[in-house]
PDB file of C-alpha atoms in Angstrom:
ATOM      1  CA  MET A   1     133.858 132.236  70.647  1.00 40.00           C
ATOM      2  CA  GLN A   2     132.725 134.935  68.237  1.00 44.00           C
ATOM      3  CA  ASP A   3     133.729 132.752  65.305  1.00 48.00           C
ATOM      4  CA  GLU A   4     131.904 129.767  66.792  1.00 55.00           C
ATOM      5  CA  THR A   5     128.570 131.570  67.185  1.00 55.00           C
ATOM      6  CA  SER A   6     128.531 133.745  64.056  1.00 62.00           C
ATOM      7  CA  SER A   7     127.155 130.906  61.933  1.00 88.00           C
ATOM      8  CA  VAL A   8     125.214 128.294  63.846  1.00 94.00           C
ATOM      9  CA  THR A   9     122.893 125.591  62.540  1.00 96.00           C
ATOM     10  CA  ILE A  10     120.123 124.286  64.770  1.00 97.00           C
ATOM     11  CA  SER A  11     118.786 120.833  63.979  1.00 97.00           C
ATOM     12  CA  GLU A  12     117.071 117.871  65.605  1.00 97.00           C
ATOM     13  CA  GLY A  13     119.262 115.461  67.514  1.00 98.00           C
ATOM     14  CA  ILE A  14     122.915 115.649  68.481  1.00 98.00           C
ATOM     15  CA  PRO A  15     125.576 114.219  66.138  1.00 97.00           C
ATOM     16  CA  GLU A  16     127.257 111.172  67.662  1.00 97.00           C
ATOM     17  CA  PRO A  17     130.781 112.713  67.532  1.00 97.00           C
ATOM     18  CA  LEU A  18     129.510 115.591  69.699  1.00 98.00           C
ATOM     19  CA  MET A  19     127.870 113.482  72.397  1.00 98.00           C
ATOM     20  CA  ARG A  20     130.857 113.696  74.741  1.00 97.00           C
ATOM     21  CA  ASP A  21     130.664 117.495  74.562  1.00 97.00           C
ATOM     22  CA  ALA A  22     126.913 117.306  75.190  1.00 97.00           C
ATOM     23  CA  ALA A  23     127.510 115.062  78.205  1.00 96.00           C
ATOM     24  CA  GLU A  24     129.913 117.604  79.663  1.00 94.00           C
ATOM     25  CA  LEU A  25     127.436 120.454  79.171  1.00 94.00           C
ATOM     26  CA  TYR A  26     124.655 118.371  80.692  1.00 93.00           C
ATOM     27  CA  TYR A  27     126.858 117.426  83.625  1.00 91.00           C
ATOM     28  CA  GLU A  28     127.795 121.047  84.341  1.00 89.00           C
ATOM     29  CA  GLY A  29     124.262 122.371  84.024  1.00 87.00           C
ATOM     30  CA  ARG A  30     122.131 119.537  85.372  1.00 83.00           C
ATOM     31  CA  LEU A  31     124.072 116.917  87.311  1.00 81.00           C
ATOM     32  CA  LYS A  32     127.026 118.636  88.958  1.00 80.00           C
ATOM     33  CA  PRO A  33     124.963 121.021  91.150  1.00 69.00           C
ATOM     34  CA  THR A  34     123.310 118.025  92.821  1.00 66.00           C
ATOM     35  CA  VAL A  35     125.800 115.182  92.373  1.00 67.00           C
ATOM     36  CA  ARG A  36     129.185 116.643  93.179  1.00 64.00           C
ATOM     37  CA  LEU A  37     131.498 114.368  91.259  1.00 71.00           C
ATOM     38  CA  LYS A  38     134.614 115.126  89.292  1.00 81.00           C
ATOM     39  CA  LEU A  39     134.003 114.709  85.566  1.00 87.00           C
ATOM     40  CA  THR A  40     136.571 112.144  84.473  1.00 90.00           C
ATOM     41  CA  ASP A  41     136.726 110.413  81.097  1.00 91.00           C
ATOM     42  CA  ARG A  42     135.068 107.389  82.646  1.00 89.00           C
ATOM     43  CA  THR A  43     132.181 109.294  84.215  1.00 88.00           C
ATOM     44  CA  ARG A  44     131.714 111.211  80.970  1.00 92.00           C
ATOM     45  CA  GLU A  45     131.373 107.963  79.036  1.00 93.00           C
ATOM     46  CA  SER A  46     128.894 106.698  81.622  1.00 90.00           C
ATOM     47  CA  ILE A  47     126.797 109.819  81.157  1.00 92.00           C
ATOM     48  CA  VAL A  48     126.930 109.517  77.365  1.00 95.00           C
ATOM     49  CA  LYS A  49     125.422 106.028  77.615  1.00 93.00           C
ATOM     50  CA  ARG A  50     122.453 107.455  79.517  1.00 92.00           C
ATOM     51  CA  LEU A  51     121.678 110.252  77.037  1.00 95.00           C
ATOM     52  CA  ASN A  52     119.244 109.886  74.137  1.00 96.00           C
ATOM     53  CA  PRO A  53     120.247 112.392  71.421  1.00 97.00           C
ATOM     54  CA  ALA A  54     116.873 111.986  69.697  1.00 96.00           C
ATOM     55  CA  TYR A  55     115.351 114.063  72.511  1.00 97.00           C
ATOM     56  CA  ALA A  56     117.386 117.166  71.787  1.00 98.00           C
ATOM     57  CA  LEU A  57     117.899 120.061  69.416  1.00 98.00           C
ATOM     58  CA  SER A  58     121.537 120.943  68.854  1.00 98.00           C
ATOM     59  CA  ALA A  59     123.266 124.175  67.883  1.00 97.00           C
ATOM     60  CA  VAL A  60     126.419 123.455  65.896  1.00 97.00           C
ATOM     61  CA  SER A  61     128.854 126.063  64.606  1.00 95.00           C
ATOM     62  CA  SER A  62     130.196 126.216  61.057  1.00 93.00           C
ATOM     63  CA  SER A  63     133.413 124.633  62.349  1.00 94.00           C
ATOM     64  CA  GLY A  64     131.473 121.649  63.685  1.00 96.00           C
ATOM     65  CA  ALA A  65     131.621 122.539  67.385  1.00 96.00           C
ATOM     66  CA  LEU A  66     128.657 122.022  69.702  1.00 97.00           C
ATOM     67  CA  VAL A  67     127.598 125.462  70.916  1.00 96.00           C
ATOM     68  CA  GLY A  68     124.533 124.356  72.819  1.00 96.00           C
ATOM     69  CA  PHE A  69     121.468 122.151  72.890  1.00 97.00           C
ATOM     70  CA  ALA A  70     117.934 121.953  74.252  1.00 97.00           C
ATOM     71  CA  ALA A  71     117.036 118.726  76.049  1.00 96.00           C
ATOM     72  CA  VAL A  72     113.400 117.630  76.115  1.00 96.00           C
ATOM     73  CA  ALA A  73     111.190 114.768  77.238  1.00 94.00           C
ATOM     74  CA  ASP A  74     107.675 113.503  76.632  1.00 94.00           C
ATOM     75  CA  HIS A  75     105.594 110.787  78.278  1.00 90.00           C
ATOM     76  CA  HIS A  76     107.533 108.104  76.373  1.00 90.00           C
ATOM     77  CA  GLY A  77     111.026 109.126  77.385  1.00 92.00           C
ATOM     78  CA  GLY A  78     113.567 111.896  77.329  1.00 93.00           C
ATOM     79  CA  PHE A  79     117.125 113.049  76.871  1.00 95.00           C
ATOM     80  CA  TRP A  80     118.099 111.286  80.105  1.00 90.00           C
ATOM     81  CA  ARG A  81     117.329 107.606  79.670  1.00 85.00           C
ATOM     82  CA  ARG A  82     115.262 106.441  82.620  1.00 68.00           C
ATOM     83  CA  ASP A  83     115.349 102.677  82.282  1.00 56.00           C
ATOM     84  CA  GLY A  84     115.566 101.731  85.939  1.00 46.00           C
ATOM     85  CA  SER A  85     119.202 100.649  85.850  1.00 44.00           C
ATOM     86  CA  ASN A  86     122.054 102.287  87.703  1.00 44.00           C
ATOM     87  CA  LEU A  87     125.120 103.871  86.227  1.00 44.00           C
ATOM     88  CA  PRO A  88     128.359 101.935  86.646  1.00 38.00           C
ATOM     89  CA  THR A  89     130.056 102.567  89.959  1.00 35.00           C
ATOM     90  CA  VAL A  90     133.015 104.725  89.050  1.00 35.00           C
ATOM     91  CA  ILE A  91     133.934 105.916  92.503  1.00 32.00           C
ATOM     92  CA  SER A  92     132.394 105.309  95.905  1.00 34.00           C
ATOM     93  CA  ARG A  93     130.373 108.536  95.844  1.00 40.00           C
ATOM     94  CA  TRP A  94     128.839 107.455  92.532  1.00 40.00           C
ATOM     95  CA  ARG A  95     127.202 104.492  94.271  1.00 38.00           C
ATOM     96  CA  ARG A  96     125.733 106.809  96.898  1.00 41.00           C
ATOM     97  CA  PHE A  97     123.846 108.736  94.247  1.00 41.00           C
ATOM     98  CA  SER A  98     123.063 105.830  91.908  1.00 40.00           C
ATOM     99  CA  SER A  99     119.332 105.918  92.681  1.00 38.00           C
ATOM    100  CA  PHE A 100     119.201 109.589  91.776  1.00 40.00           C
ATOM    101  CA  LEU A 101     121.094 109.072  88.553  1.00 42.00           C
ATOM    102  CA  SER A 102     118.800 106.226  87.535  1.00 40.00           C
ATOM    103  CA  GLY A 103     115.886 108.618  87.813  1.00 38.00           C
ATOM    104  CA  SER A 104     114.276 106.530  90.546  1.00 34.00           C
ATOM    105  CA  ALA A 105     114.844 108.664  93.638  1.00 33.00           C
ATOM    106  CA  ARG A 106     111.699 110.372  94.913  1.00 32.00           C
ATOM    107  CA  SER A 107     113.581 113.621  95.392  1.00 32.00           C
ATOM    108  CA  ALA A 108     114.922 113.614  91.858  1.00 38.00           C
ATOM    109  CA  PHE A 109     113.966 116.333  89.426  1.00 53.00           C
ATOM    110  CA  ARG A 110     111.457 115.602  86.664  1.00 61.00           C
ATOM    111  CA  TRP A 111     112.834 113.545  83.782  1.00 66.00           C
ATOM    112  CA  ARG A 112     109.563 112.835  81.932  1.00 77.00           C
ATOM    113  CA  SER A 113     106.367 114.590  81.003  1.00 80.00           C
ATOM    114  CA  ASP A 114     103.352 113.427  82.979  1.00 78.00           C
ATOM    115  CA  ALA A 115     100.749 113.882  80.240  1.00 88.00           C
ATOM    116  CA  VAL A 116     100.291 112.959  76.607  1.00 92.00           C
ATOM    117  CA  GLY A 117     100.655 116.052  74.439  1.00 95.00           C
ATOM    118  CA  THR A 118     102.956 117.818  76.906  1.00 96.00           C
ATOM    119  CA  LEU A 119     106.638 118.384  76.237  1.00 96.00           C
ATOM    120  CA  LEU A 120     108.968 118.777  79.204  1.00 95.00           C
ATOM    121  CA  LEU A 121     111.885 121.093  78.535  1.00 95.00           C
ATOM    122  CA  GLU A 122     114.657 119.606  80.664  1.00 91.00           C
ATOM    123  CA  GLY A 123     116.843 122.592  79.958  1.00 91.00           C
ATOM    124  CA  VAL A 124     118.733 124.707  77.456  1.00 94.00           C
ATOM    125  CA  PHE A 125     122.488 124.243  77.736  1.00 94.00           C
ATOM    126  CA  VAL A 126     124.941 126.661  76.111  1.00 94.00           C
ATOM    127  CA  VAL A 127     128.738 126.722  76.245  1.00 95.00           C
ATOM    128  CA  PRO A 128     129.988 129.488  78.584  1.00 91.00           C
ATOM    129  CA  GLY A 129     131.423 131.655  75.819  1.00 86.00           C
ATOM    130  CA  ALA A 130     128.107 131.770  73.965  1.00 85.00           C
ATOM    131  CA  VAL A 131     125.735 132.532  76.840  1.00 79.00           C
ATOM    132  CA  ASP A 132     125.141 136.089  75.603  1.00 80.00           C
ATOM    133  CA  SER A 133     125.073 135.204  71.907  1.00 87.00           C
ATOM    134  CA  GLY A 134     121.335 134.537  71.629  1.00 90.00           C
ATOM    135  CA  ILE A 135     121.880 130.829  70.945  1.00 94.00           C
ATOM    136  CA  GLY A 136     119.817 129.858  73.971  1.00 93.00           C
ATOM    137  CA  GLU A 137     116.782 131.821  72.794  1.00 93.00           C
ATOM    138  CA  ARG A 138     117.155 130.434  69.294  1.00 95.00           C
ATOM    139  CA  LEU A 139     117.128 126.935  70.724  1.00 96.00           C
ATOM    140  CA  LEU A 140     114.012 127.811  72.721  1.00 96.00           C
ATOM    141  CA  ASP A 141     112.296 129.193  69.604  1.00 96.00           C
ATOM    142  CA  GLU A 142     113.118 126.015  67.676  1.00 97.00           C
ATOM    143  CA  THR A 143     111.905 123.833  70.545  1.00 97.00           C
ATOM    144  CA  ILE A 144     108.552 125.634  70.539  1.00 97.00           C
ATOM    145  CA  ALA A 145     108.261 125.404  66.750  1.00 96.00           C
ATOM    146  CA  ASN A 146     109.160 121.720  66.820  1.00 96.00           C
ATOM    147  CA  ALA A 147     106.547 121.004  69.504  1.00 97.00           C
ATOM    148  CA  ARG A 148     103.876 122.749  67.434  1.00 96.00           C
ATOM    149  CA  HIS A 149     104.919 120.790  64.356  1.00 95.00           C
ATOM    150  CA  ARG A 150     104.478 117.565  66.330  1.00 94.00           C
ATOM    151  CA  GLY A 151     100.971 118.596  67.327  1.00 95.00           C
ATOM    152  CA  LEU A 152     101.774 118.913  71.026  1.00 96.00           C
ATOM    153  CA  THR A 153      99.604 121.172  73.138  1.00 96.00           C
ATOM    154  CA  ARG A 154     101.820 122.271  76.002  1.00 96.00           C
ATOM    155  CA  ILE A 155     105.431 122.825  77.062  1.00 97.00           C
ATOM    156  CA  GLU A 156     106.518 122.813  80.699  1.00 94.00           C
ATOM    157  CA  VAL A 157     109.807 123.907  82.226  1.00 93.00           C
ATOM    158  CA  TYR A 158     110.918 124.022  85.857  1.00 88.00           C
ATOM    159  CA  VAL A 159     113.081 126.992  86.850  1.00 86.00           C
ATOM    160  CA  GLU A 160     115.132 126.972  90.025  1.00 81.00           C
ATOM    161  CA  GLU A 161     114.486 129.899  92.346  1.00 79.00           C
ATOM    162  CA  PRO A 162     115.535 132.595  92.654  1.00 78.00           C
ATOM    163  CA  ASN A 163     116.047 133.200  88.931  1.00 85.00           C
ATOM    164  CA  ALA A 164     114.132 136.239  87.700  1.00 88.00           C
ATOM    165  CA  ILE A 165     116.289 136.598  84.574  1.00 90.00           C
ATOM    166  CA  VAL A 166     115.584 133.091  83.286  1.00 90.00           C
ATOM    167  CA  LYS A 167     111.886 133.372  84.101  1.00 90.00           C
ATOM    168  CA  ALA A 168     111.759 136.657  82.184  1.00 92.00           C
ATOM    169  CA  VAL A 169     113.216 134.912  79.117  1.00 93.00           C
ATOM    170  CA  TYR A 170     110.488 132.275  79.205  1.00 95.00           C
ATOM    171  CA  GLU A 171     107.828 134.927  79.752  1.00 95.00           C
ATOM    172  CA  ARG A 172     109.016 136.743  76.614  1.00 94.00           C
ATOM    173  CA  HIS A 173     108.311 133.513  74.751  1.00 95.00           C
ATOM    174  CA  GLY A 174     104.790 133.248  76.141  1.00 95.00           C
ATOM    175  CA  PHE A 175     105.358 131.015  79.156  1.00 96.00           C
ATOM    176  CA  VAL A 176     103.176 131.617  82.207  1.00 94.00           C
ATOM    177  CA  ASN A 177     104.282 131.151  85.797  1.00 91.00           C
ATOM    178  CA  GLU A 178     101.967 128.452  87.174  1.00 90.00           C
ATOM    179  CA  THR A 179     103.528 128.075  90.609  1.00 80.00           C
ATOM    180  CA  PRO A 180     104.275 131.551  91.961  1.00 63.00           C
ATOM    181  CA  HIS A 181     105.030 130.103  95.369  1.00 59.00           C
ATOM    182  CA  ALA A 182     107.580 127.590  94.040  1.00 54.00           C
ATOM    183  CA  GLN A 183     105.782 124.399  94.987  1.00 58.00           C
ATOM    184  CA  TYR A 184     108.289 121.959  93.462  1.00 56.00           C
ATOM    185  CA  ASN A 185     111.510 121.020  95.193  1.00 58.00           C
ATOM    186  CA  ILE A 186     114.662 119.009  94.708  1.00 55.00           C
ATOM    187  CA  VAL A 187     117.078 117.874  97.384  1.00 53.00           C
ATOM    188  CA  ARG A 188     120.427 119.586  96.998  1.00 52.00           C
ATOM    189  CA  ASN A 189     123.145 119.360  99.627  1.00 51.00           C
ATOM    190  CA  GLN A 190     120.628 118.078 102.178  1.00 50.00           C
ATOM    191  CA  THR A 191     118.339 121.097 101.682  1.00 54.00           C
ATOM    192  CA  TYR A 192     115.317 121.750  99.503  1.00 58.00           C
ATOM    193  CA  ARG A 193     115.629 124.233  96.670  1.00 64.00           C
ATOM    194  CA  PRO A 194     112.384 125.541  95.188  1.00 77.00           C
ATOM    195  CA  TYR A 195     111.502 125.225  91.526  1.00 80.00           C
ATOM    196  CA  THR A 196     108.778 127.150  89.733  1.00 86.00           C
ATOM    197  CA  ARG A 197     106.766 125.530  86.948  1.00 88.00           C
ATOM    198  CA  MET A 198     106.300 127.638  83.840  1.00 92.00           C
ATOM    199  CA  ALA A 199     104.144 126.513  80.944  1.00 95.00           C
ATOM    200  CA  LEU A 200     103.339 127.504  77.388  1.00 97.00           C
ATOM    201  CA  ASP A 201      99.880 126.639  76.036  1.00 96.00           C
ATOM    202  CA  LEU A 202     100.462 125.841  72.371  1.00 96.00           C
ATOM    203  CA  THR A 203      96.739 125.759  71.571  1.00 93.00           C
ATOM    204  CA  THR A 204      96.190 129.442  72.349  1.00 82.00           C
ATOM    205  CA  ASN A 205      99.606 131.085  72.266  1.00 53.00           C
ATOM    206  CA  ARG A 206     100.828 131.659  68.731  1.00 53.00           C
ATOM    207  CA  ALA A 207     104.230 133.211  68.115  1.00 48.00           C
TER     208      ALA A 207
END
């Protein structure tokens, strides 16, 4: 992985040939913990159809491999397309969670920003071998810079508890913990897991 991360280009969007890799990263980091399904070729293609690469910043190595990406959303839409339709039924368990995957379940995690001018950071996803390479923080820096360039005023991210290390990363970038008592929850395995909202005020915090 050293060769893959030594020269990385970060740019807006995700190249179409790399969308299957992005779907796998998104599945592992965002969907699999809640929807326990085996990632087959068919489910991967179904996920790809629901992803909007325009709502992402990608990190691509000099060899053309996807090293990571940051997924975002605003009040118009986001990386996960929430159009009200269900994913194709691939296996019986897929149907059970179809409402969640369509973004319509009340217990589902946030897929859109609630306010104009606010960017929701759905997450930063990095391939396992590059977790300690600094790619994630570079993607976060570029996400902040891109939001400022667009004239947005705020970035929000929801961090699952307990996760002091991840919260510390966001704090280094100026994010403030707005829900110290973890007021936001998502259903996972029939239990509620707390999430803490962290936010960066782009009108006062200048990197």
